Rosetta silent file (secondary structure, phi, psi, omega in degrees, C-alpha in Angstrom):
SEQUENCE: MAVITPPSAAGRAAPASGHPRRRRWIGWGFVSPFLIVFALIFLAPIAYSIYLSLFRDRLIGGNSFVGFDNYQQAFRDHEFWSGLARVGLFLVVQVPIMLGIALLVALALDSGRLYGKNFFRISVFLPYAVPAVVATLMWGFMYGKRFGLVANINDHFGVSLPDPLSPDLVLASIGNIVTWEFVGYNMLIFYAALRVIPQSLYEAAEIDGAGQWRIIAAIKIPAIRGALVIATIFSIIGSFQLFNEPSILKSLAPNAITTYFTPNLYTYSLSFSGQQHNYAATVAIVMGVVTMIVAYVVQLRGMRKEA
SCORE:     score description
SCORE:     0.000 S_00000001
   1 L     0.000  129.758  163.959   69.421   24.075   29.615 S_00000001
   2 L   -72.684  122.829 -159.483   66.828   21.267   29.652 S_00000001
   3 L   -94.096  133.661  161.212   67.087   18.994   26.634 S_00000001
   4 L  -114.782  101.554 -163.391   63.259   18.129   25.220 S_00000001
   5 L  -103.007  159.919 -159.778   63.272   14.960   23.483 S_00000001
   6 L   -99.590  157.575 -154.010   60.805   14.700   21.683 S_00000001
   7 L   -56.768  156.407  134.433   57.682   11.492   22.260 S_00000001
   8 L   -22.883  133.411  129.541   58.520    8.019   20.801 S_00000001
   9 H   -15.241  -70.542 -149.391   56.650    6.739   17.634 S_00000001
  10 H   -86.607  -23.459  148.743   55.264    4.210   19.945 S_00000001
  11 H   -32.878  -71.483 -175.271   54.167    7.155   22.565 S_00000001
  12 H   -22.543  -77.667 -175.810   52.745    8.693   19.359 S_00000001
  13 L   -38.063  150.347 -165.882   50.308    5.371   18.250 S_00000001
  14 L  -103.591  141.982  172.989   46.950    5.699   19.265 S_00000001
  15 L   -71.570  162.022  172.054   46.151    2.360   21.151 S_00000001
  16 L   -57.367  145.927 -165.170   44.486   -0.511   19.678 S_00000001
  17 L   -86.820   -2.309 -175.460   40.976   -0.494   19.904 S_00000001
  18 L   140.523  142.763  162.387   40.405   -4.406   19.952 S_00000001
  19 L   -36.306  166.961  174.870   41.440   -7.339   17.185 S_00000001
  20 L   -76.494  -28.990 -173.846   39.320   -6.736   13.878 S_00000001
  21 H   -95.595   -4.981  175.228   37.471   -9.659   14.341 S_00000001
  22 H   -93.640   14.507  154.820   35.969   -9.066   17.920 S_00000001
  23 H   -73.592  -43.144 -151.859   34.988   -5.454   16.181 S_00000001
  24 H   -77.091  -37.161 -175.423   33.288   -7.225   13.679 S_00000001
  25 H   -36.884  -68.314 -161.495   31.251   -9.492   16.246 S_00000001
  26 H   -27.204  -68.516  168.736   30.632   -6.374   18.450 S_00000001
  27 H   -26.456  -98.029  177.314   28.948   -4.832   14.949 S_00000001
  28 H   -31.560  -35.521  171.620   26.625   -7.993   14.680 S_00000001
  29 H   -78.405    5.442 -155.976   25.298   -7.944   18.353 S_00000001
  30 H  -110.749  -40.259  179.671   24.378   -4.283   17.623 S_00000001
  31 H  -104.670    0.061  163.848   22.058   -5.469   14.529 S_00000001
  32 H   -40.207  -43.326  175.107   20.908   -9.118   15.971 S_00000001
  33 H   -52.291  -41.698  146.712   17.910   -7.812   17.131 S_00000001
  34 H   -55.044  -37.997  168.520   16.666   -6.815   14.013 S_00000001
  35 H  -119.931   46.048   85.379   17.370   -9.411   12.174 S_00000001
  36 H   -17.628  -60.826 -174.917   16.104  -11.942   14.939 S_00000001
  37 L   -92.786   -2.120  169.731   12.635  -10.238   14.391 S_00000001
  38 H   -92.604  -44.701 -174.776   13.004   -9.809   10.780 S_00000001
  39 H   -97.015    8.573  163.011   13.519  -13.339   10.180 S_00000001
  40 H  -129.828   59.775  131.580   10.902  -14.931   12.593 S_00000001
  41 H  -118.194  -48.422  168.440    8.197  -12.055   11.555 S_00000001
  42 H   -98.593  -46.081  170.915    8.755  -11.719    7.663 S_00000001
  43 H   -76.177  -37.172 -155.630   11.088  -14.969    6.430 S_00000001
  44 H   -49.922  -66.999 -179.637    9.866  -17.175    8.788 S_00000001
  45 H   -72.037  -21.311  154.887    6.179  -16.992    7.956 S_00000001
  46 H   -57.535  -58.202  172.777    7.435  -16.998    4.018 S_00000001
  47 H   -29.299 -104.551  -71.592    9.583  -19.842    4.692 S_00000001
  48 H  -122.583  -53.767 -166.626    6.312  -21.883    6.170 S_00000001
  49 H   -83.716  -15.058  177.031    3.641  -20.595    3.604 S_00000001
  50 L   -94.303   27.400  166.123    6.211  -21.753    0.529 S_00000001
  51 L  -140.587   10.102  176.550    6.479  -25.338    2.217 S_00000001
  52 L  -102.470  -53.198 -161.055    2.512  -25.686    3.190 S_00000001
  53 L   -44.282  -51.681 -144.054    1.693  -24.706   -1.026 S_00000001
  54 L   -90.058   46.131  155.590    3.853  -27.608   -2.235 S_00000001
  55 L  -153.829 -164.743 -177.038    1.665  -30.311   -0.350 S_00000001
  56 L   173.992  138.331  177.058   -2.147  -30.730   -0.035 S_00000001
  57 E   -72.294  104.222 -158.593   -4.825  -32.667    2.020 S_00000001
  58 L  -102.914  167.897  157.811   -6.289  -35.580    0.286 S_00000001
  59 L  -118.823   22.642  139.580   -8.682  -37.517    2.612 S_00000001
  60 L  -113.445  152.403  159.172   -6.733  -40.909    1.894 S_00000001
  61 L    68.566   -6.040  142.835   -3.659  -40.734    2.764 S_00000001
  62 L    79.597 -124.898 -157.984   -3.983  -36.924    4.984 S_00000001
  63 E  -103.191  101.823  166.313   -1.364  -34.069    3.886 S_00000001
  64 L  -115.449  135.144 -174.721    0.976  -35.447    1.119 S_00000001
  65 L   -37.690  134.981 -157.999    3.673  -33.621   -1.081 S_00000001
  66 L  -143.203   24.569  157.373    2.034  -32.787   -4.304 S_00000001
  67 L    72.374 -128.218  171.215    5.209  -30.329   -5.915 S_00000001
  68 L   -98.501   38.155  170.825    3.953  -27.399   -7.949 S_00000001
  69 H   -58.665  -50.710  177.017    0.153  -28.972   -8.438 S_00000001
  70 H   -48.251  -49.793 -157.313   -1.056  -25.775   -6.288 S_00000001
  71 H   -74.332  -28.685 -167.850    0.383  -23.855   -8.297 S_00000001
  72 H   -42.676  -45.058 -176.081   -0.778  -25.001  -11.989 S_00000001
  73 H   -28.380  -64.693 -147.736   -4.072  -25.057   -9.862 S_00000001
  74 H   -69.859  -45.915  179.081   -4.294  -21.607   -9.045 S_00000001
  75 L   -45.436   -1.662  145.835   -3.283  -20.744  -12.830 S_00000001
  76 L   -87.921  -25.894 -168.471   -6.298  -22.345  -13.752 S_00000001
  77 L   -69.160  126.356 -177.142   -8.873  -21.325  -10.843 S_00000001
  78 H   -74.017  -56.800 -164.360  -11.567  -18.993  -13.234 S_00000001
  79 H   -57.031  -55.197  172.932  -12.330  -17.042   -9.365 S_00000001
  80 H   -47.688  -50.839 -171.583   -8.640  -16.435   -8.492 S_00000001
  81 H   -66.272  -30.491 -177.516   -7.986  -14.971  -12.067 S_00000001
  82 H   -85.275  -33.013  140.295  -11.917  -13.043  -11.774 S_00000001
  83 H   -75.851  -12.959  162.369  -10.322  -11.337   -8.412 S_00000001
  84 H   -80.499  -11.921 -179.634   -7.169  -10.626   -9.310 S_00000001
  85 H   -85.393   15.842  178.457   -8.936   -8.938  -12.512 S_00000001
  86 H   -97.267  -64.832  175.391  -11.185   -6.653  -10.167 S_00000001
  87 H   -28.314  -59.038 -155.649   -8.106   -5.672   -8.331 S_00000001
  88 H   -76.671  -49.417 -178.916   -6.173   -4.963  -11.102 S_00000001
  89 H   -74.364  -21.774  164.107   -9.049   -2.631  -12.843 S_00000001
  90 H   -71.343  -40.886  133.409   -9.303   -0.866   -9.246 S_00000001
  91 H   -26.808  -99.555 -154.997   -5.748   -0.325   -9.592 S_00000001
  92 H   -62.706  -69.105  175.407   -5.785    1.524  -12.931 S_00000001
  93 H   -33.929  -74.196 -153.774   -9.103    3.681  -11.862 S_00000001
  94 H   -71.178  -59.325  177.212   -9.015    4.412   -8.382 S_00000001
  95 H   -20.078  -78.859  172.388   -5.123    5.116   -8.167 S_00000001
  96 H   -27.163  -52.982  174.409   -4.700    7.584  -10.381 S_00000001
  97 H   -84.443  -17.657  145.189   -7.713    9.607   -9.065 S_00000001
  98 H   -58.521  -34.458  161.241   -6.532    9.564   -5.455 S_00000001
  99 L   -90.830    6.750  176.037   -2.939   10.572   -6.262 S_00000001
 100 L  -107.172   -6.140  157.440   -3.941   13.172   -8.189 S_00000001
 101 L   -87.014 -110.828 -153.380   -5.945   14.837   -5.583 S_00000001
 102 L   -33.149   -6.167  144.405   -4.080   14.553   -2.816 S_00000001
 103 L   -71.518  -53.523 -169.564   -1.458   16.608   -5.522 S_00000001
 104 H   -60.049  -39.643  178.880   -3.691   19.227   -6.429 S_00000001
 105 H   -57.936   -4.490 -157.677   -3.962   19.368   -2.396 S_00000001
 106 H  -104.221  -24.344 -170.323   -0.669   19.391   -1.601 S_00000001
 107 H   -89.364  -66.064 -147.993    0.082   22.042   -4.693 S_00000001
 108 H   -52.995  -63.448  176.327   -2.991   24.172   -3.173 S_00000001
 109 H   -33.290  -19.633 -157.135   -1.126   23.785    0.328 S_00000001
 110 H  -116.732  -60.521 -168.836    2.410   24.949   -0.934 S_00000001
 111 H   -25.907  -62.278 -153.851    1.164   28.070   -3.086 S_00000001
 112 L    79.060   27.134  173.301    0.796   29.857    0.374 S_00000001
 113 L  -103.555  -14.480 -164.542   -2.371   31.299   -1.270 S_00000001
 114 L   -92.159  142.436 -160.746   -5.020   29.170    0.498 S_00000001
 115 L  -102.717  140.327 -164.673   -6.942   30.379    3.532 S_00000001
 116 L    73.846   64.885 -174.239   -7.135   28.401    7.032 S_00000001
 117 H   -86.412  -52.198 -169.412   -4.046   26.205    5.107 S_00000001
 118 H   -36.862  -60.752  162.467   -3.110   24.800    8.761 S_00000001
 119 H    -7.216 -101.370 -155.019   -7.048   23.804    8.797 S_00000001
 120 H   -58.525  -58.926  175.781   -8.119   22.828    5.706 S_00000001
 121 H   -49.927  -53.596 -179.454   -4.582   20.558    5.922 S_00000001
 122 H   -51.808  -33.373 -173.032   -5.360   18.872    9.596 S_00000001
 123 H   -53.462  -55.523  160.249   -8.835   18.411    7.757 S_00000001
 124 H   -37.811  -33.380 -150.841   -7.529   16.287    4.631 S_00000001
 125 H   -85.471  -52.204 -162.789   -5.249   14.226    7.331 S_00000001
 126 H   -23.302  -40.756 -159.222   -8.314   13.486    9.599 S_00000001
 127 H   -80.229  -24.603  146.446   -9.869   10.483    7.633 S_00000001
 128 H   -49.494   -6.137  143.752   -6.536    8.687    7.926 S_00000001
 129 H   -81.821   10.677  177.364   -6.584    8.572   11.262 S_00000001
 130 L  -110.227  137.665  170.415   -9.797    6.426   11.135 S_00000001
 131 L   -54.087 -178.999 -177.961   -9.578    3.387   11.457 S_00000001
 132 H  -102.900  -12.983 -171.800  -10.516    1.264    8.087 S_00000001
 133 H  -102.350  -18.682  166.309  -13.194   -0.958    9.430 S_00000001
 134 H   -59.839  -46.329  176.381  -14.889    2.639   11.266 S_00000001
 135 H   -54.658  -71.220 -168.741  -14.347    3.869    7.793 S_00000001
 136 H   -67.638  -26.716  175.900  -16.380    1.090    6.060 S_00000001
 137 H   -64.611  -43.883 -162.271  -19.109    0.821    8.458 S_00000001
 138 H   -54.739  -48.042  144.745  -19.523    4.432    8.462 S_00000001
 139 H    34.031  -94.327 -160.537  -19.443    4.019    4.701 S_00000001
 140 H   -63.138  -52.738 -177.570  -21.537    1.180    4.301 S_00000001
 141 H   -41.170  -45.570  176.954  -24.272    3.242    6.710 S_00000001
 142 H   -79.160  -33.043 -171.670  -24.648    5.980    4.247 S_00000001
 143 H   -81.913  -22.820  179.347  -24.538    3.652    1.190 S_00000001
 144 L   -55.382  118.134 -178.013  -27.805    1.507    2.696 S_00000001
 145 L   -65.274  -33.997 -153.759  -30.667    1.759    0.182 S_00000001
 146 L  -105.443  -26.125 -171.752  -32.950    0.643    3.032 S_00000001
 147 L  -172.215   40.141  174.814  -31.870    2.359    5.672 S_00000001
 148 L  -144.929 -157.015 -148.602  -28.794    4.886    5.911 S_00000001
 149 H   -47.912  -51.603  176.103  -28.260    8.072    3.734 S_00000001
 150 H   -69.582   -1.536  176.125  -29.455    6.995    0.337 S_00000001
 151 H  -100.135  -37.030  172.868  -32.903    5.706    1.152 S_00000001
 152 H   -31.106  -59.498 -179.400  -32.932    9.198    2.984 S_00000001
 153 H   -57.424  -71.041 -169.662  -32.403   11.285   -0.064 S_00000001
 154 H   -29.204  -59.163 -164.264  -35.022    8.971   -1.870 S_00000001
 155 H   -48.280  -62.312  160.928  -37.625    8.980    1.024 S_00000001
 156 H   -30.002  -70.429 -179.480  -36.991   12.822    1.011 S_00000001
 157 H  -104.260   33.948 -151.360  -37.024   14.281   -2.583 S_00000001
 158 L   -11.644   72.833  149.375  -39.092   10.718   -3.561 S_00000001
 159 L   -91.122  143.489  160.579  -36.157    9.924   -6.053 S_00000001
 160 L   -86.687   76.903  153.909  -34.551    6.326   -6.994 S_00000001
 161 L   -63.998  145.765  160.750  -30.446    6.803   -6.416 S_00000001
 162 L   -66.468  140.295 -169.672  -28.513    3.850   -7.815 S_00000001
 163 L   -84.847  143.358 -164.875  -28.006    1.357   -5.270 S_00000001
 164 L   -87.681  -51.926  175.736  -24.175    2.187   -4.212 S_00000001
 165 L   -54.422  -14.356 -169.955  -24.174   -1.609   -2.680 S_00000001
 166 L   -65.726  153.464  163.789  -25.394   -3.201   -6.137 S_00000001
 167 L   -50.844  -35.827 -173.722  -22.900   -5.838   -8.435 S_00000001
 168 L   -95.025  -19.326  163.101  -22.080   -3.220  -10.828 S_00000001
 169 L   -71.072  -40.125 -173.945  -21.475   -0.263   -8.108 S_00000001
 170 H   -92.128   13.538  161.485  -19.925   -1.298   -5.367 S_00000001
 171 H   -93.635    5.275  135.222  -16.181   -1.339   -6.344 S_00000001
 172 H   -71.195  -29.665  152.612  -16.716    1.875   -7.363 S_00000001
 173 H   -66.641  -25.978  161.182  -17.678    2.653   -3.663 S_00000001
 174 H   -68.902  -62.585  162.343  -15.261    0.934   -2.065 S_00000001
 175 H   -33.973  -34.368  174.053  -12.456    3.196   -4.351 S_00000001
 176 H   -86.055  -24.795  157.671  -14.438    5.775   -3.183 S_00000001
 177 H   -75.013  -10.495  136.354  -13.910    4.899    0.559 S_00000001
 178 H   -50.293  -36.142 -163.834  -10.356    3.747   -0.040 S_00000001
 179 H   -95.379  -31.265  157.884   -9.506    7.347   -1.954 S_00000001
 180 H   -51.750  -36.339  164.209  -11.277    9.017    1.377 S_00000001
 181 H   -73.417  -38.542 -168.293   -9.095    7.303    3.393 S_00000001
 182 L  -107.593   28.896  149.903   -5.503    7.405    1.910 S_00000001
 183 L   -81.617  -39.208  160.477   -6.009   10.564    0.209 S_00000001
 184 H   -42.117  -31.886  157.996   -4.586   12.711    3.752 S_00000001
 185 H   -49.029  -97.427 -142.663   -1.395   10.090    3.545 S_00000001
 186 H   -48.486  -69.332 -164.247   -0.307   10.599   -0.019 S_00000001
 187 H   -32.654  -58.179  169.453   -1.133   14.255    0.301 S_00000001
 188 H   -55.933  -27.428  126.967    1.382   14.620    3.440 S_00000001
 189 H    -3.496  -78.534 -151.980    3.655   12.786    0.967 S_00000001
 190 H   -94.290   -5.971  179.345    3.936   15.146   -1.702 S_00000001
 191 H   -76.535  -80.632 -178.079    3.561   18.276    0.821 S_00000001
 192 H     5.184  -87.248  169.366    6.578   17.145    2.543 S_00000001
 193 H   -45.548  -37.030 -179.214    8.702   16.908   -0.425 S_00000001
 194 L   -95.252   27.412  158.721    7.498   19.708   -2.224 S_00000001
 195 L  -106.431   -0.657  168.950    8.386   22.225    1.353 S_00000001
 196 L  -102.109  102.745 -127.887   12.087   20.899    0.919 S_00000001
 197 L   163.169  132.445  150.513   12.066   22.691   -3.309 S_00000001
 198 L   -82.735  116.337  144.411   14.916   25.489   -3.009 S_00000001
 199 H   -43.086  -27.687  146.340   13.325   28.505   -3.221 S_00000001
 200 H   -26.561  -89.613 -149.070   16.321   29.799   -5.274 S_00000001
 201 H   -40.825  -42.659 -175.689   14.457   27.750   -8.115 S_00000001
 202 H   -64.315  -33.682  173.229   10.921   29.536   -7.589 S_00000001
 203 H   -67.405   -6.928 -167.202   13.177   33.320   -7.732 S_00000001
 204 H  -100.172  -24.399 -179.563   14.899   32.541  -10.706 S_00000001
 205 H   -69.542  -26.512 -179.757   11.456   31.385  -12.081 S_00000001
 206 H   -86.900  -15.608 -178.867    9.822   34.817  -11.379 S_00000001
 207 H   -85.461  -56.994  178.103   12.774   36.849  -12.473 S_00000001
 208 H   -26.005  -43.275  161.797   12.442   34.400  -15.969 S_00000001
 209 L   122.431   25.886 -177.272    8.436   35.868  -15.812 S_00000001
 210 L   -46.110  156.318 -176.109    7.532   32.075  -15.368 S_00000001
 211 L  -112.747 -163.224  170.783    3.777   32.274  -14.280 S_00000001
 212 H   -56.424  -58.742 -174.299    2.380   29.119  -11.442 S_00000001
 213 H   -66.884  -18.623  155.088    1.336   26.568  -13.445 S_00000001
 214 H   -65.613  -68.761  170.611    4.794   27.000  -15.588 S_00000001
 215 H   -30.226  -85.712  175.430    6.646   26.671  -11.951 S_00000001
 216 H    -3.873  -68.159 -178.838    4.270   23.608  -11.431 S_00000001
 217 H  -136.173   53.988  167.296    5.088   21.824  -13.451 S_00000001
 218 H  -124.334  -27.530  171.750    8.695   22.866  -14.734 S_00000001
 219 H  -131.777  -28.351  173.296    9.997   22.756  -11.108 S_00000001
 220 H   -65.977  -69.522 -170.554    7.246   21.127   -8.759 S_00000001
 221 H   -36.453  -66.731  177.294    6.491   18.144  -10.552 S_00000001
 222 H   -59.928  -69.153  167.878   10.088   16.982  -11.414 S_00000001
 223 H     2.917  -52.897 -171.048   10.996   17.829   -7.981 S_00000001
 224 H  -110.348    8.283 -171.237    8.832   15.748   -6.312 S_00000001
 225 H   -43.068  -58.577  178.238    8.872   12.463   -9.348 S_00000001
 226 H   -22.747  -75.525  169.598   10.218   10.448   -6.160 S_00000001
 227 H   -51.774  -24.492  161.379    7.903   10.806   -4.109 S_00000001
 228 H   -55.163  -74.183  179.703    5.139    9.957   -6.471 S_00000001
 229 H     3.119  -72.638 -167.530    7.317    7.001   -7.181 S_00000001
 230 H   -63.880  -38.460 -164.247    7.043    6.052   -3.709 S_00000001
 231 H   -82.290  -64.894  154.695    3.299    6.874   -2.931 S_00000001
 232 H    18.770  -97.823  156.736    2.656    5.032   -6.317 S_00000001
 233 H   -44.419  -28.174  171.823    4.101    2.112   -4.912 S_00000001
 234 H   -89.968   -2.679  168.909    2.545    1.762   -1.589 S_00000001
 235 H  -108.709   16.580  161.789   -1.081    2.082   -3.661 S_00000001
 236 H  -100.113  -12.998  148.998   -0.109   -0.323   -5.468 S_00000001
 237 H   -25.922  -78.556  154.931    0.618   -2.554   -2.809 S_00000001
 238 H   -22.347  -70.127  169.769   -2.580   -1.115   -1.160 S_00000001
 239 H   -23.760  -69.327 -134.155   -4.380   -2.484   -3.830 S_00000001
 240 H  -105.126   -4.476 -176.831   -3.263   -5.722   -4.337 S_00000001
 241 H   -96.462  -48.734 -158.483   -3.818   -5.964   -0.511 S_00000001
 242 L   -47.718  123.158 -166.909   -7.792   -5.028   -0.375 S_00000001
 243 L  -131.848  -70.360 -167.560   -9.074   -7.002    2.172 S_00000001
 244 H   -37.811  -60.556  179.079  -10.248   -4.872    4.959 S_00000001
 245 H   -66.576  -51.815 -178.635  -13.369   -2.985    2.576 S_00000001
 246 H   -84.332  -66.789 -174.411  -15.093   -5.739    0.757 S_00000001
 247 H   -44.057  -53.828 -179.429  -14.859   -8.202    3.367 S_00000001
 248 H   -64.682  -32.268  179.045  -16.594   -5.952    5.824 S_00000001
 249 H   -65.795  -52.422  177.779  -19.612   -4.204    2.947 S_00000001
 250 H    -8.620  -59.771 -138.559  -20.141   -8.558    2.521 S_00000001
 251 L   -79.053  -48.207  176.320  -22.509   -8.627    5.695 S_00000001
 252 L  -107.319   29.223  149.692  -24.771   -5.478    3.251 S_00000001
 253 L  -154.209   76.386 -165.755  -23.966   -6.858    0.071 S_00000001
 254 L   -97.939    5.892  143.017  -23.597  -10.340    0.031 S_00000001
 255 L   -29.238  -82.583 -163.159  -25.198  -10.303   -3.624 S_00000001
 256 L   -75.935  -33.263  146.896  -22.530   -8.278   -5.016 S_00000001
 257 L   -78.222  102.300 -178.831  -19.683   -9.065   -2.727 S_00000001
 258 L   -68.950  171.143  167.354  -18.065  -12.829   -3.578 S_00000001
 259 L   -75.783   16.047 -168.582  -16.195  -15.002   -1.591 S_00000001
 260 L  -131.040    3.376 -168.855  -13.493  -14.328   -4.537 S_00000001
 261 L   -65.092   -4.194  171.726  -14.199  -10.590   -5.087 S_00000001
 262 L  -162.056  155.705 -154.147  -10.603   -9.984   -4.373 S_00000001
 263 H   -73.290  -22.732 -165.864   -7.410  -12.862   -4.097 S_00000001
 264 H  -154.041   39.200  117.843   -7.204  -12.155    0.088 S_00000001
 265 H   -76.258   -6.789  179.101  -10.186  -12.035    0.174 S_00000001
 266 H   -89.586  -44.367  161.505  -10.379  -15.261   -1.520 S_00000001
 267 L   -76.907  -39.000  154.398   -7.347  -16.938    0.488 S_00000001
 268 H   -71.202   -0.480  167.235   -9.351  -16.040    3.570 S_00000001
 269 H   -91.619    3.782 -141.452  -12.269  -17.938    2.356 S_00000001
 270 H   -90.687  -25.394 -145.221  -10.450  -20.303    1.364 S_00000001
 271 H   -79.435  -62.623 -140.293   -7.746  -20.920    4.755 S_00000001
 272 H   -94.406  -42.922 -174.282  -11.180  -20.204    7.594 S_00000001
 273 H  -103.815  -20.075  177.792  -13.876  -21.274    5.988 S_00000001
 274 H  -102.874   -8.667  176.176  -13.290  -24.054    3.248 S_00000001
 275 H    78.401   54.157 -163.306  -10.381  -25.278    5.355 S_00000001
 276 L  -116.572   69.141 -147.532   -7.759  -25.559    2.207 S_00000001
 277 H   -81.045  -11.992 -151.814   -4.993  -24.259    3.946 S_00000001
 278 H   -86.830  -43.572 -164.061   -2.351  -25.695    1.825 S_00000001
 279 H   -95.944  -33.782  136.122   -3.742  -23.912   -1.522 S_00000001
 280 H   -19.146  -70.050  148.369   -4.319  -20.905    0.432 S_00000001
 281 H   -60.505   -6.049  171.976   -0.878  -20.321    0.799 S_00000001
 282 H   -90.187  -60.274  170.589   -0.332  -20.866   -2.540 S_00000001
 283 H   -34.821  -36.722  156.983   -2.967  -18.030   -3.782 S_00000001
 284 H   -62.881  -66.533  171.759   -0.988  -15.808   -1.126 S_00000001
 285 H   -96.922   25.137 -165.303    1.879  -16.470   -2.958 S_00000001
 286 L   -94.183   25.408 -169.174    1.636  -16.418   -6.337 S_00000001
 287 H   -94.324  -47.534  174.643   -0.223  -12.473   -5.315 S_00000001
 288 H   -52.609   -3.234 -172.018    2.918  -11.786   -3.582 S_00000001
 289 H   -83.277  -56.636  172.087    4.634  -12.616   -6.411 S_00000001
 290 H   -69.009  -27.475  154.889    2.810  -10.627   -8.468 S_00000001
 291 H   -88.326   44.551 -163.337    2.719   -7.568   -6.397 S_00000001
 292 H  -120.060  -51.192 -169.384    6.234   -7.555   -6.010 S_00000001
 293 H   -35.827  -76.608  176.151    6.844   -7.988  -10.029 S_00000001
 294 H   -39.047  -67.807  165.398    4.438   -5.014  -10.647 S_00000001
 295 H   -39.796  -63.768  171.343    5.697   -2.737   -7.899 S_00000001
 296 H   -83.535   20.198  116.861    9.183   -2.911   -9.301 S_00000001
 297 H   -40.035  -38.573  165.870    8.293   -2.019  -12.666 S_00000001
 298 H   -45.879  -57.366 -172.890    6.904    0.633  -11.335 S_00000001
 299 H   -65.153  -66.284 -165.169    9.976    1.548   -9.270 S_00000001
 300 H   -43.958  -67.520 -161.338   12.029    0.988  -12.387 S_00000001
 301 H   -50.712  -39.658 -175.196    9.891    3.146  -14.802 S_00000001
 302 H   -58.718  -53.881 -175.663   10.043    5.625  -11.972 S_00000001
 303 H   -60.351  -61.683  169.997   13.788    5.705  -11.779 S_00000001
 304 H   -62.673   24.962  175.736   14.561    5.900  -15.289 S_00000001
 305 H  -105.716  -59.199  175.940   12.279    9.094  -15.798 S_00000001
 306 H   -28.477  -45.067 -175.345   14.293   10.283  -12.796 S_00000001
 307 L   -80.545    0.000    0.000   17.787    9.945  -14.037 S_00000001
C-alpha cells in the first residue's frame, strides 16, 4: 500500500515575486511617463511664471529682482480690476443661464417624451464641435450693423436695432456666443448623469403618486448634484479664462473691446504688445490664484450640500 506524504510547507509557499524595493521601483516606472509630462507641461511653466513675476525689466540695470513689487502693482492696477470685474459680472449672469438651459434640455431628453430625441440631442451638441474662432467669426458677422444680419434686418424692415457690438451690449453678445457654444457640452454632462439614476426610484415615485415635476425636484436634481457642481466649476474656470471671443471681436468692435477687456486679454496685450513679460506673468499668477479660490469655494459648498 503506497503512502502519500503531504507536500512540505516550503512546497506550498508561493515563490517570492521579488524584493519589495524592486517592486516599488517597478511601480514608479509605470507612472514616471505621466510624472515627467506633468512636470514639464504643468509644473515647469507655473514655476517659470512665478520666477518671472519676481523680476522687472528696467531701463537702467536690465532685468532685476524686485520681490513682490509686481504683485503690489497688480493690486493697484485699475485696468486689471476693471477686467476682473467684467468677467465676474459675465460669470454671475452667463453661467446660470447657460447651465439652466443645459439642464432643461437634458431633462427634456431624459423624459422620453421628446419627439426626435436623437436628432435634437445631436443638434444641441453640434455647436460645441465648432471651433471657438469659427463660432466667434460667424456670430461677429451676424452682429455686424453695417454688413451682417443686423444690417440686413434694419435695411429690409426699415428699423434700427441696437448694435450688438456697442460698448453697452458687447459683453452680452459675447455671453450669447459662449452660451451657444457650451450648452451642448453641459447638456451632455447632465444627460449622462440622469441616465444612471436607477429606474426603481422612478417606479417607487409613481406608485406614491408623484408627478413629473415632483420627480424632477425630489429625485433627478438631487441625484445629479455632483454633475451640477462639476459643470459649474468648469464654467467658472472658463469664464475667468475668457479670451478667444473678445480677442476676435476686437477688430469688429475696437471702441467697445479694450486691451484690458478681460484679464487674459490684458495679459496677452502686456506680453506681446507692451513687452512687459514680468508684469504679464504676475497678472497671470494672480488670476490663477483667484480662479482656484473661487472654484474651491464652489466645490466645498457643493460637497456640503451633497453630504
